[in-house]
Coordinates of C-alpha atoms in Angstrom, one line a residue:
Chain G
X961 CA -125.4 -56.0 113.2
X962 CA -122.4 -54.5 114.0
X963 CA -120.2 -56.1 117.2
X964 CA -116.9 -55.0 118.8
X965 CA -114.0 -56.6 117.0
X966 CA -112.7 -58.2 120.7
X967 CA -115.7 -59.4 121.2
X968 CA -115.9 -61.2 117.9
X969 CA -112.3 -62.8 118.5
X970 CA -113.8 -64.1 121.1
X971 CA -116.7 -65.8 119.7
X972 CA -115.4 -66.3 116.0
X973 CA -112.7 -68.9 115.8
X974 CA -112.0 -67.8 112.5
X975 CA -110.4 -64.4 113.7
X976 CA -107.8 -66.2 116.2
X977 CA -107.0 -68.3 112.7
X978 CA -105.9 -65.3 110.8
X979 CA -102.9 -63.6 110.5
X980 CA -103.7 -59.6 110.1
X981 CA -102.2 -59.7 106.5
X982 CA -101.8 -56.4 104.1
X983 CA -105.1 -54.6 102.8
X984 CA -106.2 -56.5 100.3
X985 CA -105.2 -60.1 100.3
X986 CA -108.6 -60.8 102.8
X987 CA -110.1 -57.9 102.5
X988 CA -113.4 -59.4 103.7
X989 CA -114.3 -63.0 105.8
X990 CA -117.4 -64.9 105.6
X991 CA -117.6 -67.6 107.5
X992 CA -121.7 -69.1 107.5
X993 CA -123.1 -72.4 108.0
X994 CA -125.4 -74.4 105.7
X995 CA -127.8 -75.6 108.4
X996 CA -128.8 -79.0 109.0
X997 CA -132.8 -79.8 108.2
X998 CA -134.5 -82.9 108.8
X999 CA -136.9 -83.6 106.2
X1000 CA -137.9 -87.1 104.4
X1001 CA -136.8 -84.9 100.9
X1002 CA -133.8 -83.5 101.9
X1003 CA -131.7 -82.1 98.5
X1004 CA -128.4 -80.0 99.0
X1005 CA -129.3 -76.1 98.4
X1006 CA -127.9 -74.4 95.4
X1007 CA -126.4 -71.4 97.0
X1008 CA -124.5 -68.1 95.7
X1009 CA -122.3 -65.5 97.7
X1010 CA -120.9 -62.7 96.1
X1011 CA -120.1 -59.1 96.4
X1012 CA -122.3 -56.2 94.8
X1013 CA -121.8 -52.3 95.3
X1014 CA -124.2 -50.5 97.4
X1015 CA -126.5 -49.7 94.5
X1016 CA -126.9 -53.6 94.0
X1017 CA -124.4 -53.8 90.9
X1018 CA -122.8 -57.5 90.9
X1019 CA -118.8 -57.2 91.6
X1020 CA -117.8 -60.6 91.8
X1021 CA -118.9 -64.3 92.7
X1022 CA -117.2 -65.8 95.7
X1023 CA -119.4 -69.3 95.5
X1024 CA -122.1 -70.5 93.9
X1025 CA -122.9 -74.1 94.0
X1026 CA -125.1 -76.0 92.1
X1027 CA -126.4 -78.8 90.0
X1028 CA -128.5 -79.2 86.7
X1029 CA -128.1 -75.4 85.5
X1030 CA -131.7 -75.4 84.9
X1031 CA -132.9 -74.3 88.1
X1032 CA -130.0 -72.2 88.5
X1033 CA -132.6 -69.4 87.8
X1034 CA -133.6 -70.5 91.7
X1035 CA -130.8 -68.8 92.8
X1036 CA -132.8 -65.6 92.0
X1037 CA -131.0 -62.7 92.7
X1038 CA -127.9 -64.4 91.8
X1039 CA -128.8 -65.4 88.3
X1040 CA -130.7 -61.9 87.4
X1041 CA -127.4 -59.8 88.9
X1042 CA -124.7 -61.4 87.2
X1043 CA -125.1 -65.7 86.6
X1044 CA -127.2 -65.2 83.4
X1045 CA -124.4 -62.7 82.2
X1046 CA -121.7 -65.2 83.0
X1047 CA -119.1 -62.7 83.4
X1048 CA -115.7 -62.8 84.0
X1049 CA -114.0 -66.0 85.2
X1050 CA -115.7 -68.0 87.8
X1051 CA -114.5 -71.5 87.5
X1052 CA -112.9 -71.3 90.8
X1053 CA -116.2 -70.0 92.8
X1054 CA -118.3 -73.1 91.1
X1055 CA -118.9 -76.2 92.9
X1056 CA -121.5 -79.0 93.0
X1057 CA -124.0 -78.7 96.0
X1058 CA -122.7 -79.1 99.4
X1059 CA -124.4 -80.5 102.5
X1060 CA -125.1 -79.0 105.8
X1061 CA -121.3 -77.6 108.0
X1062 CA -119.8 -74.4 108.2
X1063 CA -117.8 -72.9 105.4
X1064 CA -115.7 -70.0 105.1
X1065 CA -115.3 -67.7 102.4
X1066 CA -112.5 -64.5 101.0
X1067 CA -112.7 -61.9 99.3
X1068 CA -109.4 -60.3 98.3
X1069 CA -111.0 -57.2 97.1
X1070 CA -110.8 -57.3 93.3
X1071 CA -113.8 -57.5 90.6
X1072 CA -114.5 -60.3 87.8
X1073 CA -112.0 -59.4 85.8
X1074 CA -109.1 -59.6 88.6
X1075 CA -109.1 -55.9 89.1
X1076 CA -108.8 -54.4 92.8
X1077 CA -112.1 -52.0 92.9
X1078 CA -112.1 -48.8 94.1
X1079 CA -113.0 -48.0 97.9
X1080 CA -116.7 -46.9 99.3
X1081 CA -119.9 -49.0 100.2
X1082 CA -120.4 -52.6 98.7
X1083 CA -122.6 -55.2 99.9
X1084 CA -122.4 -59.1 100.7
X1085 CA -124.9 -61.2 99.2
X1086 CA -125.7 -64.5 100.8
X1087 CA -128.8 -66.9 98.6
X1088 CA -130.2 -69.9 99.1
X1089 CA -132.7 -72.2 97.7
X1090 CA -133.5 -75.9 98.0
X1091 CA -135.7 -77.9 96.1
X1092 CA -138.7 -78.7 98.7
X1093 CA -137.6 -76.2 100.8
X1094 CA -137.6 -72.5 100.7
X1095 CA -135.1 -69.4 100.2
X1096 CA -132.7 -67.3 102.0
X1097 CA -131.1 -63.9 100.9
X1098 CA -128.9 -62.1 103.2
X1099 CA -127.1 -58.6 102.9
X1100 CA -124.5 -57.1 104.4
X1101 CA -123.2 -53.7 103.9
X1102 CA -120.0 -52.8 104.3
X1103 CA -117.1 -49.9 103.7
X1104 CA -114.1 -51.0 101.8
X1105 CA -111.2 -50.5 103.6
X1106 CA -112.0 -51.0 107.1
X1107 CA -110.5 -52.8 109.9
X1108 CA -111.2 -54.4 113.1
X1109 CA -115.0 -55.0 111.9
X1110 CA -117.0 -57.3 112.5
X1111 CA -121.1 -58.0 111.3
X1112 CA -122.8 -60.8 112.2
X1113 CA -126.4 -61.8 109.8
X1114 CA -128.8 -63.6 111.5
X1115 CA -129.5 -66.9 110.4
X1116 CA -132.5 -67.9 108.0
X1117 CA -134.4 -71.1 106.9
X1118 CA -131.5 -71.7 104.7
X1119 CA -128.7 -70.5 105.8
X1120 CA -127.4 -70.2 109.2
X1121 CA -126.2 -67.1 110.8
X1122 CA -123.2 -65.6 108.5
X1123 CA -119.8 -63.6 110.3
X1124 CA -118.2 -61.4 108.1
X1125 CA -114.8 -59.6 109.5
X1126 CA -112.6 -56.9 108.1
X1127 CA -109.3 -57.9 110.1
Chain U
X960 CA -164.8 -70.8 47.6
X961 CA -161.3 -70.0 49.6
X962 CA -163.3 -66.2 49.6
X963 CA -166.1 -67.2 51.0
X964 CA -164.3 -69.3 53.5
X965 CA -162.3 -66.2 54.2
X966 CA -165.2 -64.6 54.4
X967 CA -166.7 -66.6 57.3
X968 CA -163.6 -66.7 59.1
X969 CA -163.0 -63.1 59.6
X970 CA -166.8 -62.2 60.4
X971 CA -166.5 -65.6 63.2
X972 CA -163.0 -63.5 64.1
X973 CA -164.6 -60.0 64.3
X974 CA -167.4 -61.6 66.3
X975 CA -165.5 -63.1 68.8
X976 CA -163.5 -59.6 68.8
X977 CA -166.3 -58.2 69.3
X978 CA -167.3 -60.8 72.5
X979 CA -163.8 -60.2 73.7
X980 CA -163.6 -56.2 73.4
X981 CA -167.4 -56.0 74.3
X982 CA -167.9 -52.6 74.1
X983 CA -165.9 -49.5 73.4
X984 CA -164.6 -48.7 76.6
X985 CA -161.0 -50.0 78.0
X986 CA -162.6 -51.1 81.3
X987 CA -165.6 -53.1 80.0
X988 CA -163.1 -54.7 77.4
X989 CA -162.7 -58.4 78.0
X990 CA -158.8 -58.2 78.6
X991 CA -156.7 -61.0 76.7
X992 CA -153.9 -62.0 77.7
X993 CA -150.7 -64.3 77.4
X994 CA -149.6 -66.3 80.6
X995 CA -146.5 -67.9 80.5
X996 CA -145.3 -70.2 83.6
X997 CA -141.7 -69.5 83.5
X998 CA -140.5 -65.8 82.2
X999 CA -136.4 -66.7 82.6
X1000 CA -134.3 -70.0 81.9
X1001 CA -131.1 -70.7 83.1
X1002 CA -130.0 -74.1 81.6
X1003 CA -128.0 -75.2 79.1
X1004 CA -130.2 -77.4 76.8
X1005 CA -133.0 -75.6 74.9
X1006 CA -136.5 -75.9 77.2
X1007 CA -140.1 -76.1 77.0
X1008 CA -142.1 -73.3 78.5
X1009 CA -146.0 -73.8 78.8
X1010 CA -148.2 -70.5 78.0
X1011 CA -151.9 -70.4 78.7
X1012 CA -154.1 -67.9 76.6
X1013 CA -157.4 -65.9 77.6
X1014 CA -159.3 -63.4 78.0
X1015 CA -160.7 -62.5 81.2
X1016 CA -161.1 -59.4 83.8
X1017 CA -160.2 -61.7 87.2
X1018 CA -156.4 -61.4 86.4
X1019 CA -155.2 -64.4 85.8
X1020 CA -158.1 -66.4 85.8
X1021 CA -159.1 -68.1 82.7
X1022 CA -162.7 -67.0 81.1
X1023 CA -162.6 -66.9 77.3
X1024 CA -160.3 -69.1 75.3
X1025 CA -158.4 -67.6 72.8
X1026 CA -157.7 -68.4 68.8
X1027 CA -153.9 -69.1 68.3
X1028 CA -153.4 -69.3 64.8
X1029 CA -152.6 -65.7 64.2
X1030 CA -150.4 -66.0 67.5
X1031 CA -146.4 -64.4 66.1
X1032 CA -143.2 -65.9 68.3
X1033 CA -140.4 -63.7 67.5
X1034 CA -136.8 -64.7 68.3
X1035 CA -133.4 -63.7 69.8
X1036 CA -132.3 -63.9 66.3
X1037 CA -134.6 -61.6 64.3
X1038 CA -136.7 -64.8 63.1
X1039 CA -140.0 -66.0 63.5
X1040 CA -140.9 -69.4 65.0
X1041 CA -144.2 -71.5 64.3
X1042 CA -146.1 -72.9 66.8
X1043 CA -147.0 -76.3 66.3
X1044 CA -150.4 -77.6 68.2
X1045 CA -151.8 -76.4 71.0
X1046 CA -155.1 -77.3 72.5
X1047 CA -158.4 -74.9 73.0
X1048 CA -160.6 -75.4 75.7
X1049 CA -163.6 -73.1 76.5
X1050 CA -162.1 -71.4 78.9
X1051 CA -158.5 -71.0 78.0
X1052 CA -155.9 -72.3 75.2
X1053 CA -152.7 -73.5 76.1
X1054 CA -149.8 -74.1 74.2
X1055 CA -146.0 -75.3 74.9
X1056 CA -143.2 -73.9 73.5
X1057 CA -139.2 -74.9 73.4
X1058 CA -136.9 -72.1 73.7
X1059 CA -134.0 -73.0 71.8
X1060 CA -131.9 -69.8 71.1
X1061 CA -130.6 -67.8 73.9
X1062 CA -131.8 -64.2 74.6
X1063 CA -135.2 -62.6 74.5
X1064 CA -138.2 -64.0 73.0
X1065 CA -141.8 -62.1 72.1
X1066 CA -144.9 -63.8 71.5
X1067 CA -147.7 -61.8 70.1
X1068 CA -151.0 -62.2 69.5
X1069 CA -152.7 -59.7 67.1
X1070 CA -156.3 -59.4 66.6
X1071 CA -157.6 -58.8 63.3
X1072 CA -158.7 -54.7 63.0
X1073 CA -162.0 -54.3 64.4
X1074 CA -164.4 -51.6 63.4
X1075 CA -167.6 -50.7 65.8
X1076 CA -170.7 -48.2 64.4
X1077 CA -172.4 -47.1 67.4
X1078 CA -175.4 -45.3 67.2
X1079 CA -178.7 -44.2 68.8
X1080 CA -182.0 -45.5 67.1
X1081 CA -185.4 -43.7 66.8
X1082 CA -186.5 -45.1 70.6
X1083 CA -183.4 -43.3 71.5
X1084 CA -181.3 -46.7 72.2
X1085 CA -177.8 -46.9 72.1
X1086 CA -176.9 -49.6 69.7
X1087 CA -173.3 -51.0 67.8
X1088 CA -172.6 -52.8 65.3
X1089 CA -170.0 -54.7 63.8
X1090 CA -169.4 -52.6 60.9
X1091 CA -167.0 -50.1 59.3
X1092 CA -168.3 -46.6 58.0
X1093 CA -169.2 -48.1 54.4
X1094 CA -170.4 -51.5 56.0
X1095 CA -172.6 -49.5 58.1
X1096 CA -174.4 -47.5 55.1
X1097 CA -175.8 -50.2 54.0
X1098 CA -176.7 -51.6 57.6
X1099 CA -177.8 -48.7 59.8
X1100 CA -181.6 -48.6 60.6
X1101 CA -183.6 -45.5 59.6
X1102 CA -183.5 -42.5 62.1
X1103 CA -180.7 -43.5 63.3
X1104 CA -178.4 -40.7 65.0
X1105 CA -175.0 -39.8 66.4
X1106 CA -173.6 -42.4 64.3
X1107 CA -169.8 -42.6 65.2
X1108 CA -167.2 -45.7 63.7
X1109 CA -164.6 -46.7 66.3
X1110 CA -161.3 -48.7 64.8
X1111 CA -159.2 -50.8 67.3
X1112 CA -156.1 -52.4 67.0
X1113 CA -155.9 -55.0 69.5
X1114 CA -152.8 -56.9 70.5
X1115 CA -151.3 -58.6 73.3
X1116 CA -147.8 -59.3 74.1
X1117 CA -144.9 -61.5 76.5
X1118 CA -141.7 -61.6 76.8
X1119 CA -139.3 -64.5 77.3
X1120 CA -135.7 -65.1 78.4
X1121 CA -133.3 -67.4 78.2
X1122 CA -129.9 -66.9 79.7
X1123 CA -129.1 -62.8 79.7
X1124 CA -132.0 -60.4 78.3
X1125 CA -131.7 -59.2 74.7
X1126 CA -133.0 -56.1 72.9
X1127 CA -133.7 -57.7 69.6
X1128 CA -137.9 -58.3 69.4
X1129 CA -137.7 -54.9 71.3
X1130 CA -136.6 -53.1 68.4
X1131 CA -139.5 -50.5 67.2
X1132 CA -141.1 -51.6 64.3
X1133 CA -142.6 -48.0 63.5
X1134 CA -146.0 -49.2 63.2
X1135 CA -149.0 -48.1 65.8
X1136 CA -148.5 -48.6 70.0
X1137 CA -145.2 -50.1 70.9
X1138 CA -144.0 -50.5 73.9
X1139 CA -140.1 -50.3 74.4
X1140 CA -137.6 -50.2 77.7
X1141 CA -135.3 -48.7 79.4
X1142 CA -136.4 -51.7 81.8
X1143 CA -136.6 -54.7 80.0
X1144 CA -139.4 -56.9 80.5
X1145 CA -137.3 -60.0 81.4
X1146 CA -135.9 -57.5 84.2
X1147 CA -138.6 -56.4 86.4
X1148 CA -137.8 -57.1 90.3
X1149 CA -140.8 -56.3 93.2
X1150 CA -139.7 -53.1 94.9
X1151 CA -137.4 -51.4 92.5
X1152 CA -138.7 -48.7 89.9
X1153 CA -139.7 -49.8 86.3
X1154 CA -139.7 -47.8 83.2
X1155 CA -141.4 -48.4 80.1
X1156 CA -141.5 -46.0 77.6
X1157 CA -144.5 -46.2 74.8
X1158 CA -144.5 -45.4 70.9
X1159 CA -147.1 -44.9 68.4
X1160 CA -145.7 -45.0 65.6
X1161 CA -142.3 -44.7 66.6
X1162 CA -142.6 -41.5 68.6
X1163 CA -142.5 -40.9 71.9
X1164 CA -146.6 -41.0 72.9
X1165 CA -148.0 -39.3 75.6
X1166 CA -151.1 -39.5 77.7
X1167 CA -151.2 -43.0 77.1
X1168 CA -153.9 -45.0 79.6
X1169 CA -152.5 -47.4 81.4
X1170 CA -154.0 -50.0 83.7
X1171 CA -151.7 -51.8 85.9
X1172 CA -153.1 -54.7 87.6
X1173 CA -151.0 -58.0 89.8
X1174 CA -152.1 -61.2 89.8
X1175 CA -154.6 -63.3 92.1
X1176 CA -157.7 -60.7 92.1
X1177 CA -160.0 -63.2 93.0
X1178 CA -158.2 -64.0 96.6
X1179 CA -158.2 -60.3 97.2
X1180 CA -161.4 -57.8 97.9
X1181 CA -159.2 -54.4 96.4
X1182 CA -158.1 -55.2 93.0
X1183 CA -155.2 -53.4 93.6
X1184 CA -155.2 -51.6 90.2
X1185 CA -153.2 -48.3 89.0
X1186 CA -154.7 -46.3 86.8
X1187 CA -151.6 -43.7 85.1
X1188 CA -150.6 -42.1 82.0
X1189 CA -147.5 -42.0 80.4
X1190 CA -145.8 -38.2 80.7
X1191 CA -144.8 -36.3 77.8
X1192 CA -141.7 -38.6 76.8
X1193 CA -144.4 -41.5 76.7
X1194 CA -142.4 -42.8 80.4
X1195 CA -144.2 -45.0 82.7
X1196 CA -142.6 -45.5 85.8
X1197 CA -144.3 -47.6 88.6
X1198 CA -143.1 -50.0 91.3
X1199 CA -144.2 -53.0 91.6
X1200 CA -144.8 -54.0 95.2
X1201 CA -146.2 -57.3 94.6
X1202 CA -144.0 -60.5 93.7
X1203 CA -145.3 -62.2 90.6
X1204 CA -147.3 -61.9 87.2
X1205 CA -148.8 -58.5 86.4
X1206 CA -150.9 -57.6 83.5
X1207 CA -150.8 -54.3 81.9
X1208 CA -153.0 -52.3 79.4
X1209 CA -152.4 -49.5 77.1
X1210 CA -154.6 -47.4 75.1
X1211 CA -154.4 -44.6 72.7
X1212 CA -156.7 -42.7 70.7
X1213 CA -155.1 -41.7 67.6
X1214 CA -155.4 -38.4 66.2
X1215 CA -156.5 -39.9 62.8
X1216 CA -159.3 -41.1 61.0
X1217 CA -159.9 -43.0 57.9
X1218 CA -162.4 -43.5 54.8
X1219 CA -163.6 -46.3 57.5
X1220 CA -163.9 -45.1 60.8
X1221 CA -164.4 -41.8 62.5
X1222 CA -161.3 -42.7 65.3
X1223 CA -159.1 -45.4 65.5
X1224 CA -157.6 -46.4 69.1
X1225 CA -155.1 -49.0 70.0
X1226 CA -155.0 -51.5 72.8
X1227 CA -151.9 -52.9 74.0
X1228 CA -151.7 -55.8 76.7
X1229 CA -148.8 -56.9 78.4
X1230 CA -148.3 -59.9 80.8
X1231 CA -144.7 -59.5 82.6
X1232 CA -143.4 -61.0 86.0
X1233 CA -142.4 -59.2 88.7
X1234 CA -139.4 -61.2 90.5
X1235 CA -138.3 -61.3 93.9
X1236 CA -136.0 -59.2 95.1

């Protein structure tokens, strides 16, 4: 879903937070929320975000959060676009599990190799899976550049509803 | 001694062929097939994966357990693995398996060549029997007419993965029905369009039959099966709209025939998972 920009200042504290910075420093802003769920068997989801192109090609790995690697194959889409390649460098998107609360998330508009990546259509990939629970996938197309844009996803079991902004 | 116990096993083997394929036809064909539980790993310690093995027409329910000790395991690496025990019920075999080298594994089970004589008898029956052209010299009742051999070659195939897909136990061995990419096995997703391209001996093969069915007939009333043929490149290209195991058949008639049968057709079966999207 697509939203005026002024109207997502207004509802997305994030915006208000950033400074309108060259192209490609924060080229793209996720903020989503890992929801809270009240269940006996509770166990932090493994979850993935990352870019692809519009024809579902992996670009890069913004976060992906896990355990035992074993059921990192949960992470479905994830793990059959671009985890079981392990390409490029992503130490600094990997993280053990984290609980339910809002996180937020840059892209600076570069591949897995570092390299900026040439403009047109990509998509944002949002997945998440939890042992006893179920799975989310979210997409989100956008145009790279853009400005003043904002999308909203609607939340899922898994993941709560995700804002993504092109300042 | 060892001949005559060679002897018995490959008449007990060509008779339970012969319960498995019944009769000539692809569809009345008792279908076997190779279920594995997990089709793609992800960790990093070498895993167990858990197949089970039979041969039914309710896709995947068990009906007819299958022999394993001509099953073939062929890894990333070009090698060959054994498979230690596994256990046969009456209804289905199962056997565990630990995948301990990255890439793409195959496991194949090959029946031994079967060879049917059908003919009609003097009351104007149609009869078959489990014997090549010579065998059947010998074995044919008097007056009997339309006499025709049948050869089949009869395997039936799955492919593993751990960590990223390989190509190695893809490579084309040369040698009768093959079945060979551009869309690996280890790569098909629900939705998108998958391409497999067939082989008999190592050329493209066309007009190929090929049944494509998903998994869980029994909770369903269509069986939901595509019938298609490969095109003149030997492509097949489907989309899977259905999350989850499928099982496909192939069969060609070859163009040949031998000092033992009249035809020869092979029969290729593939188990592969469709993934979410």
């Amino acid at each position: 879903m697509r939203v005026p920009a002024g109207f997502a200042a207004g509802v997305c504290l994030l915006v208000a937070l950033v400074q309108p910075v060259q192209a490609q420093e924060d080229a793209l802003q996720i903020s989503f929320s890992l929801p809270e769920i009240k269940t006996g068997q509770y166990q932090r989801p493994y979850t993935a975000v990352w870019i692809e192109t519009s024809r579902g090609k992996a670009v890069k790995t913004l976060a992906v959060w896990h355990g035992d690697k074993k059921w990192l194959k949960d992470l479905r889409r994830w793990w059959r676009k671009t985890g079981r390649y392990q390409e490029g460098d992503i130490d600094g998107a990997t993280g053990a599990t984290r609980g339910p609360g809002d996180y937020q998330l840059v892209w600076d508009g570069t591949d897995s190799k570092g390299n900026a990546v040439a403009p047109g259509e990509y998509q944002l990939v949002l997945e998440a899976s939890r042992e006893h629970g179920s799975r989310s996938l979210m997409k989100q197309k956008f145009t790279l550049p853009d400005s003043s844009t904002h999308y909203r996803v609607k939340a899922g079991k898994e993941l709560g509803a995700v804002d993504v902004i092109q300042p | 001694m060892l001949k005559s116990t060679l002897k018995s096993w490959s008449r007990k083997a060509a008779l339970a062929t012969a319960m498995v394929l019944g009769v000539s036809s692809l569809a009345q064909a008792h279908p076997m097939w190779l279920l594995p539980h997990e089709y793609n790993l992800s960790g990093e310690k070498p895993e167990w994966i858990t197949v089970d093995a039979s041969a039914s027409h309710t896709i995947f329910s068990p009906d007819k357990a299958l022999g394993l000790d001509r099953i073939s395991i062929f890894t990333p690496e070009g090698g060959k693995q054994r498979l230690g025990s596994y256990f046969k019920g009456h209804r289905r075999s199962v056997f565990d398996l630990e995948i301990d080298q990255p890439g793409t594994w195959k496991m194949e089970l090959k029946r031994p060549t079967v060879y049917f004589t059908f003919y009609t008898n003097k009351r104007g029956a149609k009869k078959r029997i489990f014997a090549d052209k010579q065998e059947a010299q010998a074995q044919l009742p008097k007056g009997a007419e339309d006499v025709v051999t049948k050869q089949f070659n009869v395997s039936t195939v799955a492919y593993i993965t751990w960590q990223a897909p390989d190509e190695k136990v893809l490579e084309l061995t040369g040698k009768g029905l093959e079945i060979a990419g551009p869309t690996h096995p280890s790569d098909v997703v629900a939705g998108d369009e998958v391409n497999f391209q067939f082989f008999v001996d190592g050329q493209p093969a066309k007009d190929v039959e090929i049944e494509l069915t998903p998994h869980n007939t029994k909770y369903r009333n269509d069986r939901m099966m595509q019938k298609l043929k490969t095109d003149s490149e030997g492509m097949l290209s489907f989309t899977p709209e259905i999350v989850g195991p499928w099982y496909l058949t192939a069969k060609v008639d070859h163009k040949r025939q031998s000092e033992r049968a009249d035809s020869e057709s092979s029969l290729l079966y593939m188990t592969f998972d469709a993934q979410l999207p």
